[in-house]
Amino acid sequence: MGLWRRFQNLVLDNHFTGAKSLFSVDLTRQLFGNTATPPSTTGDRSEPAVVQDSTSQTPVVHAGNQKNRQATGALKMERIRLASPILTFQSLRSALNEPCKIECFPLVDRKMIWADHLGRPFLFDAETRQMEILPVPHKSKWMPFSLFVPNVDADNSYDHQGTGSSLYIMERIPKPEANCSTHWSNQFEVFVYKPSVTSYFKSWQCQLLPPPPYIREPKYQDCCSGHEISSYAVVGIGNSFYICISVKGIGTYCLDTAHHTWRKVGKWTLPFHGRVEYVPELKLWFGLTATGHLAAADLSAIDSQPQLVSYWKQLYMPEEWKQSKDSQFVNLGSGRFCIARFFHARTLDGGSGGDVDENIAVFTSVEVVRHVQDANSDNGGFELRMIPHKSLCHKSTGVTIDAVF
């Protein structure tokens, strides 16, 4: 198995001030403790035992137990521990009616790019606490998502004059571009780490990308609100990398990251919702389904519609907890994942006797292992099994957890 990621990045959004705060959290220790669960290699079909940290007060229940028992346990969940933020960023309006928002785009490990509502970006390294101002994109994005394509060898080599790592930023619901004759689109851009035309040294540069072809097709122009990009992934095939996006009602497209050319690979869509990530230890792509369940699929044969290899249901939450936004997941390494689910609830304030609006984030840790079905079989068949560990929650009335990565 590979290395674990010890620290994760957690972004809190303060709705009153419009500020966002960055926290560095050791989710691996808080969710998994100091012990690891060895992969099951036996041939029997019994379910693995649930591993629970001995210091936890959270009643972790087996995935096979009844729904009401799981919901009852959620009400007694242990709180996640947050230290002081390492960065608080507030965007200032230039006009009273100007929308004010801040976006955070993960790079790798503890590095990320922040951008305000005008698109002004900077790179921040939470490990070294260093900040770097970046070139402003051609247009700020209203509802963007990002995908990072690493190229560490090129980044660290002065002799390598080719393109290094890249961060692709795209509108989640791109607008139709009727009668647009230019090759590029300001709804799709990429930050590239490479030498500039005036310098031998590498730096982050921003450049426009061509849009996926459907954006300019006549039948797409009739849809004023656009079609949502429902899932997206980086797919590596040999030495080439592709940005793969699925669009509801349209199909799936792939962008060649070397030549920046799009092609449609099918009318089908990926069996995920949101970001999909490759896990090298298990040689599969993982993501969340539309119902918020962790799932895995093989995307290596991208020209054909992929099917889910496995998917697993997580814990049930109390009925009075209403989902407030899409779930997120973090790959912690070595087949370990953190699944973040977000809820809103009205609870009774013991002091005033009135109701209080409460924002709740639940972090559930799971481990996916390969289980050999028959050690004596010729094909060495295996199945994937999910081992649930424990769950933590964060509750607040004034702030919400915006992202975890």
GROMACS .gro file of C-alpha atoms in nm:
model
  405
    1MET     CA    1   0.000   0.000   0.000
    2GLY     CA    2   0.108   0.360  -0.053
    3LEU     CA    3   0.169   0.643   0.186
    4TRP     CA    4  -0.102   0.800   0.397
    5ARG     CA    5  -0.186   1.169   0.386
    6ARG     CA    6  -0.159   1.291   0.742
    7PHE     CA    7  -0.289   1.648   0.712
    8GLN     CA    8  -0.596   1.757   0.519
    9ASN     CA    9  -0.721   2.104   0.433
   10LEU     CA   10  -1.057   2.221   0.561
   11VAL     CA   11  -1.221   2.549   0.452
   12LEU     CA   12  -1.483   2.720   0.670
   13ASP     CA   13  -1.720   2.978   0.524
   14ASN     CA   14  -1.845   3.262   0.746
   15HIS     CA   15  -2.176   3.375   0.598
   16PHE     CA   16  -2.188   3.692   0.809
   17THR     CA   17  -1.852   3.840   0.706
   18GLY     CA   18  -1.801   3.667   0.371
   19ALA     CA   19  -1.461   3.543   0.491
   20LYS     CA   20  -1.320   3.195   0.448
   21SER     CA   21  -1.075   3.033   0.688
   22LEU     CA   22  -0.830   2.753   0.618
   23PHE     CA   23  -0.764   2.485   0.879
   24SER     CA   24  -0.508   2.207   0.872
   25VAL     CA   25  -0.662   1.892   1.020
   26ASP     CA   26  -0.509   1.554   1.096
   27LEU     CA   27  -0.813   1.358   0.981
   28THR     CA   28  -0.613   1.038   0.951
   29ARG     CA   29  -0.537   1.034   1.324
   30GLN     CA   30  -0.878   1.161   1.436
   31LEU     CA   31  -1.071   0.919   1.217
   32PHE     CA   32  -0.846   0.613   1.208
   33GLY     CA   33  -0.640   0.640   1.528
   34ASN     CA   34  -0.288   0.500   1.535
   35THR     CA   35  -0.369   0.152   1.410
   36ALA     CA   36  -0.415   0.017   1.060
   37THR     CA   37  -0.651  -0.254   0.948
   38PRO     CA   38  -0.474  -0.530   0.753
   39PRO     CA   39  -0.641  -0.625   0.425
   40SER     CA   40  -0.852  -0.939   0.445
   41THR     CA   41  -0.713  -1.219   0.229
   42THR     CA   42  -0.919  -1.512   0.354
   43GLY     CA   43  -1.148  -1.706   0.128
   44ASP     CA   44  -1.453  -1.691   0.351
   45ARG     CA   45  -1.733  -1.441   0.282
   46SER     CA   46  -1.776  -1.308   0.635
   47GLU     CA   47  -1.781  -0.931   0.678
   48PRO     CA   48  -1.473  -0.774   0.842
   49ALA     CA   49  -1.504  -0.636   1.190
   50VAL     CA   50  -1.550  -0.265   1.248
   51VAL     CA   51  -1.238  -0.095   1.378
   52GLN     CA   52  -1.290   0.180   1.634
   53ASP     CA   53  -1.031   0.399   1.799
   54SER     CA   54  -1.018   0.321   2.171
   55THR     CA   55  -1.030   0.690   2.268
   56SER     CA   56  -1.344   0.763   2.071
   57GLN     CA   57  -1.678   0.826   2.238
   58THR     CA   58  -1.859   0.793   1.907
   59PRO     CA   59  -2.087   0.488   1.881
   60VAL     CA   60  -1.979   0.346   1.545
   61VAL     CA   61  -2.231   0.098   1.411
   62HIS     CA   62  -2.188  -0.179   1.158
   63ALA     CA   63  -2.307  -0.105   0.807
   64GLY     CA   64  -2.547  -0.399   0.829
   65ASN     CA   65  -2.737  -0.273   1.135
   66GLN     CA   66  -3.081  -0.114   1.122
   67LYS     CA   67  -3.136   0.238   0.992
   68ASN     CA   68  -3.278   0.371   1.319
   69ARG     CA   69  -2.982   0.241   1.519
   70GLN     CA   70  -2.739   0.422   1.292
   71ALA     CA   71  -2.939   0.744   1.314
   72THR     CA   72  -2.947   0.723   1.694
   73GLY     CA   73  -2.571   0.677   1.703
   74ALA     CA   74  -2.523   0.984   1.484
   75LEU     CA   75  -2.689   1.204   1.746
   76LYS     CA   76  -2.414   1.108   1.996
   77MET     CA   77  -2.128   1.157   1.755
   78GLU     CA   78  -1.795   1.287   1.876
   79ARG     CA   79  -1.700   1.639   1.760
   80ILE     CA   80  -1.407   1.696   1.530
   81ARG     CA   81  -1.124   1.896   1.685
   82LEU     CA   82  -1.017   2.215   1.506
   83ALA     CA   83  -0.721   2.430   1.602
   84SER     CA   84  -0.684   2.797   1.506
   85PRO     CA   85  -0.706   2.875   1.133
   86ILE     CA   86  -0.378   2.920   0.950
   87LEU     CA   87  -0.532   3.165   0.702
   88THR     CA   88  -0.842   3.382   0.685
   89PHE     CA   89  -0.922   3.541   0.351
   90GLN     CA   90  -1.192   3.802   0.296
   91SER     CA   91  -1.278   3.952  -0.041
   92LEU     CA   92  -1.378   4.319  -0.045
   93ARG     CA   93  -1.653   4.457  -0.265
   94SER     CA   94  -1.582   4.750  -0.493
   95ALA     CA   95  -1.957   4.823  -0.506
   96LEU     CA   96  -2.244   4.757  -0.265
   97ASN     CA   97  -2.435   4.538  -0.508
   98GLU     CA   98  -2.129   4.341  -0.618
   99PRO     CA   99  -2.141   3.968  -0.534
  100CYS     CA  100  -1.861   3.869  -0.302
  101LYS     CA  101  -1.725   3.516  -0.306
  102ILE     CA  102  -1.400   3.329  -0.270
  103GLU     CA  103  -1.298   3.008  -0.443
  104CYS     CA  104  -1.032   2.757  -0.340
  105PHE     CA  105  -0.875   2.518  -0.592
  106PRO     CA  106  -0.663   2.228  -0.457
  107LEU     CA  107  -0.327   2.157  -0.617
  108VAL     CA  108  -0.136   1.883  -0.437
  109ASP     CA  109  -0.090   1.797  -0.068
  110ARG     CA  110  -0.116   2.129   0.120
  111LYS     CA  111  -0.086   2.363  -0.178
  112MET     CA  112  -0.387   2.543  -0.323
  113ILE     CA  113  -0.493   2.842  -0.532
  114TRP     CA  114  -0.736   3.099  -0.396
  115ALA     CA  115  -0.929   3.349  -0.609
  116ASP     CA  116  -1.179   3.623  -0.522
  117HIS     CA  117  -1.495   3.722  -0.711
  118LEU     CA  118  -1.287   3.923  -0.959
  119GLY     CA  119  -1.070   3.621  -1.034
  120ARG     CA  120  -0.757   3.760  -0.865
  121PRO     CA  121  -0.559   3.449  -0.763
  122PHE     CA  122  -0.273   3.358  -0.535
  123LEU     CA  123  -0.104   3.030  -0.453
  124PHE     CA  124  -0.076   2.937  -0.085
  125ASP     CA  125   0.137   2.661   0.067
  126ALA     CA  126  -0.006   2.563   0.406
  127GLU     CA  127   0.314   2.376   0.492
  128THR     CA  128   0.555   2.667   0.447
  129ARG     CA  129   0.293   2.946   0.486
  130GLN     CA  130   0.428   3.104   0.167
  131MET     CA  131   0.211   3.296  -0.078
  132GLU     CA  132   0.265   3.365  -0.448
  133ILE     CA  133   0.064   3.607  -0.662
  134LEU     CA  134  -0.051   3.449  -0.988
  135PRO     CA  135  -0.159   3.598  -1.322
  136VAL     CA  136  -0.527   3.691  -1.338
  137PRO     CA  137  -0.743   3.460  -1.553
  138HIS     CA  138  -0.915   3.606  -1.857
  139LYS     CA  139  -1.251   3.587  -1.679
  140SER     CA  140  -1.365   3.503  -1.327
  141LYS     CA  141  -1.575   3.187  -1.301
  142TRP     CA  142  -1.921   3.185  -1.145
  143MET     CA  143  -1.949   2.818  -1.040
  144PRO     CA  144  -1.615   2.655  -1.121
  145PHE     CA  145  -1.456   2.318  -1.058
  146SER     CA  146  -1.089   2.230  -1.096
  147LEU     CA  147  -0.872   1.931  -1.185
  148PHE     CA  148  -0.499   1.905  -1.118
  149VAL     CA  149  -0.264   1.721  -1.355
  150PRO     CA  150   0.079   1.674  -1.190
  151ASN     CA  151   0.415   1.663  -1.364
  152VAL     CA  152   0.665   1.664  -1.079
  153ASP     CA  153   0.969   1.576  -1.292
  154ALA     CA  154   0.919   1.880  -1.514
  155ASP     CA  155   0.842   2.106  -1.216
  156ASN     CA  156   1.165   2.020  -1.035
  157SER     CA  157   1.403   2.008  -1.333
  158TYR     CA  158   1.567   2.323  -1.466
  159ASP     CA  159   1.672   2.132  -1.778
  160HIS     CA  160   1.316   2.029  -1.862
  161GLN     CA  161   1.170   2.311  -2.068
  162GLY     CA  162   0.836   2.148  -2.136
  163THR     CA  163   0.504   2.195  -1.962
  164GLY     CA  164   0.494   2.112  -1.592
  165SER     CA  165   0.195   2.062  -1.365
  166SER     CA  166  -0.138   2.211  -1.469
  167LEU     CA  167  -0.457   2.318  -1.293
  168TYR     CA  168  -0.766   2.314  -1.517
  169ILE     CA  169  -1.052   2.545  -1.411
  170MET     CA  170  -1.388   2.515  -1.584
  171GLU     CA  171  -1.742   2.641  -1.541
  172ARG     CA  172  -1.966   2.372  -1.397
  173ILE     CA  173  -2.265   2.500  -1.598
  174PRO     CA  174  -2.111   2.665  -1.906
  175LYS     CA  175  -2.323   2.908  -2.103
  176PRO     CA  176  -2.393   2.849  -2.473
  177GLU     CA  177  -2.152   3.028  -2.704
  178ALA     CA  178  -2.369   3.099  -3.003
  179ASN     CA  179  -2.198   3.235  -3.313
  180CYS     CA  180  -1.859   3.242  -3.143
  181SER     CA  181  -1.584   3.224  -3.405
  182THR     CA  182  -1.278   3.224  -3.178
  183HIS     CA  183  -1.095   2.902  -3.104
  184TRP     CA  184  -1.079   2.969  -2.729
  185SER     CA  185  -1.335   3.012  -2.454
  186ASN     CA  186  -1.300   3.214  -2.133
  187GLN     CA  187  -1.520   2.958  -1.955
  188PHE     CA  188  -1.235   2.705  -1.972
  189GLU     CA  189  -0.882   2.799  -1.859
  190VAL     CA  190  -0.567   2.634  -1.730
  191PHE     CA  191  -0.283   2.742  -1.501
  192VAL     CA  192   0.039   2.589  -1.636
  193TYR     CA  193   0.378   2.577  -1.463
  194LYS     CA  194   0.631   2.640  -1.741
  195PRO     CA  195   0.896   2.886  -1.867
  196SER     CA  196   0.760   3.212  -2.001
  197VAL     CA  197   0.849   3.365  -2.336
  198THR     CA  198   1.077   3.616  -2.162
  199SER     CA  199   1.236   3.401  -1.891
  200TYR     CA  200   1.421   3.071  -1.861
  201PHE     CA  201   1.272   3.011  -1.517
  202LYS     CA  202   0.937   2.841  -1.470
  203SER     CA  203   0.633   3.021  -1.333
  204TRP     CA  204   0.257   2.978  -1.327
  205GLN     CA  205   0.089   3.111  -1.640
  206CYS     CA  206  -0.277   3.122  -1.735
  207GLN     CA  207  -0.407   3.040  -2.081
  208LEU     CA  208  -0.744   2.989  -2.245
  209LEU     CA  209  -0.873   2.652  -2.362
  210PRO     CA  210  -1.104   2.554  -2.644
  211PRO     CA  211  -1.453   2.463  -2.522
  212PRO     CA  212  -1.600   2.114  -2.558
  213PRO     CA  213  -1.779   2.109  -2.896
  214TYR     CA  214  -2.133   2.085  -2.760
  215ILE     CA  215  -2.107   2.440  -2.619
  216ARG     CA  216  -2.131   2.578  -2.973
  217GLU     CA  217  -2.367   2.323  -3.128
  218PRO     CA  218  -2.701   2.471  -3.248
  219LYS     CA  219  -2.916   2.238  -3.036
  220TYR     CA  220  -2.733   2.351  -2.723
  221GLN     CA  221  -2.814   2.717  -2.789
  222ASP     CA  222  -3.182   2.658  -2.707
  223CYS     CA  223  -3.091   2.583  -2.347
  224CYS     CA  224  -3.046   2.923  -2.183
  225SER     CA  225  -2.940   2.783  -1.847
  226GLY     CA  226  -2.685   2.541  -1.990
  227HIS     CA  227  -2.618   2.180  -1.902
  228GLU     CA  228  -2.436   2.086  -1.583
  229ILE     CA  229  -2.106   1.902  -1.598
  230SER     CA  230  -2.211   1.628  -1.360
  231SER     CA  231  -1.879   1.447  -1.312
  232TYR     CA  232  -1.514   1.499  -1.402
  233ALA     CA  233  -1.188   1.308  -1.376
  234VAL     CA  234  -0.824   1.294  -1.482
  235VAL     CA  235  -0.757   0.974  -1.676
  236GLY     CA  236  -0.400   0.863  -1.743
  237ILE     CA  237  -0.341   0.629  -2.037
  238GLY     CA  238   0.025   0.545  -2.087
  239ASN     CA  239   0.217   0.872  -2.075
  240SER     CA  240  -0.087   1.079  -2.175
  241PHE     CA  241  -0.343   1.247  -1.952
  242TYR     CA  242  -0.700   1.338  -2.038
  243ILE     CA  243  -0.960   1.556  -1.869
  244CYS     CA  244  -1.283   1.359  -1.882
  245ILE     CA  245  -1.617   1.537  -1.827
  246SER     CA  246  -1.972   1.406  -1.835
  247VAL     CA  247  -2.263   1.637  -1.917
  248LYS     CA  248  -2.622   1.561  -1.829
  249GLY     CA  249  -2.826   1.507  -2.144
  250ILE     CA  250  -2.520   1.545  -2.370
  251GLY     CA  251  -2.260   1.273  -2.311
  252THR     CA  252  -1.893   1.239  -2.220
  253TYR     CA  253  -1.597   1.433  -2.366
  254CYS     CA  254  -1.221   1.401  -2.319
  255LEU     CA  255  -0.961   1.679  -2.344
  256ASP     CA  256  -0.609   1.579  -2.447
  257THR     CA  257  -0.396   1.778  -2.201
  258ALA     CA  258  -0.092   1.776  -2.433
  259HIS     CA  259  -0.265   1.914  -2.743
  260HIS     CA  260  -0.576   2.073  -2.587
  261THR     CA  261  -0.815   1.902  -2.826
  262TRP     CA  262  -1.158   1.765  -2.735
  263ARG     CA  263  -1.333   1.453  -2.860
  264LYS     CA  264  -1.665   1.298  -2.772
  265VAL     CA  265  -1.626   0.943  -2.644
  266GLY     CA  266  -1.993   0.853  -2.601
  267LYS     CA  267  -2.349   0.959  -2.532
  268TRP     CA  268  -2.324   0.797  -2.189
  269THR     CA  269  -2.211   0.963  -1.867
  270LEU     CA  270  -1.973   0.850  -1.594
  271PRO     CA  271  -2.146   0.662  -1.308
  272PHE     CA  272  -2.041   0.930  -1.058
  273HIS     CA  273  -2.145   1.273  -0.936
  274GLY     CA  274  -1.875   1.537  -0.893
  275ARG     CA  275  -1.500   1.476  -0.879
  276VAL     CA  276  -1.356   1.133  -0.955
  277GLU     CA  277  -1.004   1.039  -0.842
  278TYR     CA  278  -0.765   0.762  -0.937
  279VAL     CA  279  -0.637   0.547  -0.648
  280PRO     CA  280  -0.313   0.377  -0.761
  281GLU     CA  281  -0.308   0.129  -0.470
  282LEU     CA  282  -0.635  -0.022  -0.595
  283LYS     CA  283  -0.588   0.062  -0.967
  284LEU     CA  284  -0.940   0.205  -0.988
  285TRP     CA  285  -1.114   0.542  -0.997
  286PHE     CA  286  -1.321   0.636  -0.692
  287GLY     CA  287  -1.596   0.890  -0.647
  288LEU     CA  288  -1.943   0.944  -0.508
  289THR     CA  289  -2.265   0.842  -0.679
  290ALA     CA  290  -2.561   1.076  -0.723
  291THR     CA  291  -2.696   0.935  -0.395
  292GLY     CA  292  -2.371   1.015  -0.211
  293HIS     CA  293  -2.235   0.661  -0.185
  294LEU     CA  294  -1.865   0.580  -0.233
  295ALA     CA  295  -1.812   0.382  -0.554
  296ALA     CA  296  -1.534   0.252  -0.778
  297ALA     CA  297  -1.500   0.198  -1.153
  298ASP     CA  298  -1.233   0.128  -1.413
  299LEU     CA  299  -1.199   0.423  -1.652
  300SER     CA  300  -0.888   0.301  -1.836
  301ALA     CA  301  -1.095   0.195  -2.140
  302ILE     CA  302  -1.253   0.537  -2.171
  303ASP     CA  303  -1.397   0.475  -2.519
  304SER     CA  304  -1.658   0.242  -2.370
  305GLN     CA  305  -1.910   0.315  -2.097
  306PRO     CA  306  -1.760   0.224  -1.758
  307GLN     CA  307  -1.957   0.025  -1.504
  308LEU     CA  308  -1.934   0.046  -1.128
  309VAL     CA  309  -1.711  -0.227  -0.986
  310SER     CA  310  -1.842  -0.176  -0.634
  311TYR     CA  311  -2.035   0.076  -0.433
  312TRP     CA  312  -2.106   0.099  -0.063
  313LYS     CA  313  -2.372   0.263   0.147
  314GLN     CA  314  -2.266   0.484   0.435
  315LEU     CA  315  -2.434   0.548   0.768
  316TYR     CA  316  -2.791   0.671   0.789
  317MET     CA  317  -2.843   1.011   0.949
  318PRO     CA  318  -3.138   1.132   1.163
  319GLU     CA  319  -3.444   1.223   0.957
  320GLU     CA  320  -3.448   1.575   1.099
  321TRP     CA  321  -3.105   1.636   0.943
  322LYS     CA  322  -3.168   1.766   0.591
  323GLN     CA  323  -2.889   1.746   0.334
  324SER     CA  324  -2.772   2.099   0.253
  325LYS     CA  325  -2.525   2.036  -0.032
  326ASP     CA  326  -2.340   1.767  -0.222
  327SER     CA  327  -2.118   1.529  -0.030
  328GLN     CA  328  -1.739   1.533  -0.075
  329PHE     CA  329  -1.468   1.272  -0.035
  330VAL     CA  330  -1.095   1.282   0.035
  331ASN     CA  331  -0.846   1.015  -0.067
  332LEU     CA  332  -0.621   0.974   0.238
  333GLY     CA  333  -0.397   0.717   0.070
  334SER     CA  334  -0.351   0.342   0.122
  335GLY     CA  335  -0.714   0.274   0.035
  336ARG     CA  336  -0.843   0.503   0.309
  337PHE     CA  337  -1.110   0.766   0.249
  338CYS     CA  338  -1.293   1.038   0.436
  339ILE     CA  339  -1.650   1.106   0.323
  340ALA     CA  340  -1.791   1.446   0.423
  341ARG     CA  341  -2.169   1.491   0.428
  342PHE     CA  342  -2.340   1.822   0.499
  343PHE     CA  343  -2.672   1.881   0.675
  344HIS     CA  344  -2.895   2.151   0.817
  345ALA     CA  345  -3.114   2.106   1.124
  346ARG     CA  346  -3.328   2.308   1.360
  347THR     CA  347  -3.246   2.224   1.721
  348LEU     CA  348  -3.376   2.343   2.054
  349ASP     CA  349  -3.161   2.602   2.231
  350GLY     CA  350  -3.147   2.500   2.595
  351GLY     CA  351  -3.075   2.856   2.705
  352SER     CA  352  -3.343   3.054   2.523
  353GLY     CA  353  -3.591   2.774   2.468
  354GLY     CA  354  -3.620   2.865   2.099
  355ASP     CA  355  -3.511   2.690   1.782
  356VAL     CA  356  -3.160   2.736   1.643
  357ASP     CA  357  -3.050   2.676   1.284
  358GLU     CA  358  -2.751   2.445   1.297
  359ASN     CA  359  -2.505   2.349   1.024
  360ILE     CA  360  -2.372   1.995   1.060
  361ALA     CA  361  -2.085   1.828   0.876
  362VAL     CA  362  -2.028   1.455   0.925
  363PHE     CA  363  -1.689   1.300   0.845
  364THR     CA  364  -1.697   0.923   0.799
  365SER     CA  365  -1.378   0.719   0.760
  366VAL     CA  366  -1.374   0.404   0.553
  367GLU     CA  367  -1.106   0.169   0.423
  368VAL     CA  368  -1.133  -0.025   0.098
  369VAL     CA  369  -0.931  -0.347   0.070
  370ARG     CA  370  -0.892  -0.622  -0.186
  371HIS     CA  371  -1.044  -0.949  -0.067
  372VAL     CA  372  -0.933  -1.269  -0.240
  373GLN     CA  373  -1.239  -1.477  -0.320
  374ASP     CA  374  -1.056  -1.802  -0.384
  375ALA     CA  375  -0.685  -1.822  -0.319
  376ASN     CA  376  -0.662  -2.144  -0.525
  377SER     CA  377  -0.837  -2.014  -0.835
  378ASP     CA  378  -0.645  -1.976  -1.158
  379ASN     CA  379  -0.758  -1.619  -1.221
  380GLY     CA  380  -0.685  -1.498  -0.868
  381GLY     CA  381  -1.028  -1.336  -0.847
  382PHE     CA  382  -1.088  -1.072  -0.583
  383GLU     CA  383  -1.355  -0.835  -0.466
  384LEU     CA  384  -1.340  -0.499  -0.293
  385ARG     CA  385  -1.463  -0.466   0.062
  386MET     CA  386  -1.527  -0.152   0.262
  387ILE     CA  387  -1.432  -0.143   0.629
  388PRO     CA  388  -1.610   0.140   0.816
  389HIS     CA  389  -1.408   0.299   1.095
  390LYS     CA  390  -1.569   0.592   1.277
  391SER     CA  391  -1.750   0.920   1.222
  392LEU     CA  392  -1.695   1.268   1.359
  393CYS     CA  393  -1.910   1.577   1.323
  394HIS     CA  394  -1.875   1.954   1.325
  395LYS     CA  395  -2.171   2.167   1.437
  396SER     CA  396  -2.205   2.544   1.419
  397THR     CA  397  -2.462   2.819   1.382
  398GLY     CA  398  -2.257   3.092   1.215
  399VAL     CA  399  -2.021   2.912   0.979
  400THR     CA  400  -2.032   2.615   0.745
  401ILE     CA  401  -1.765   2.382   0.619
  402ASP     CA  402  -1.724   2.471   0.254
  403ALA     CA  403  -1.467   2.215   0.140
  404VAL     CA  404  -1.231   1.943   0.258
  405PHE     CA  405  -0.939   1.815   0.049
   0.00000   0.00000   0.00000
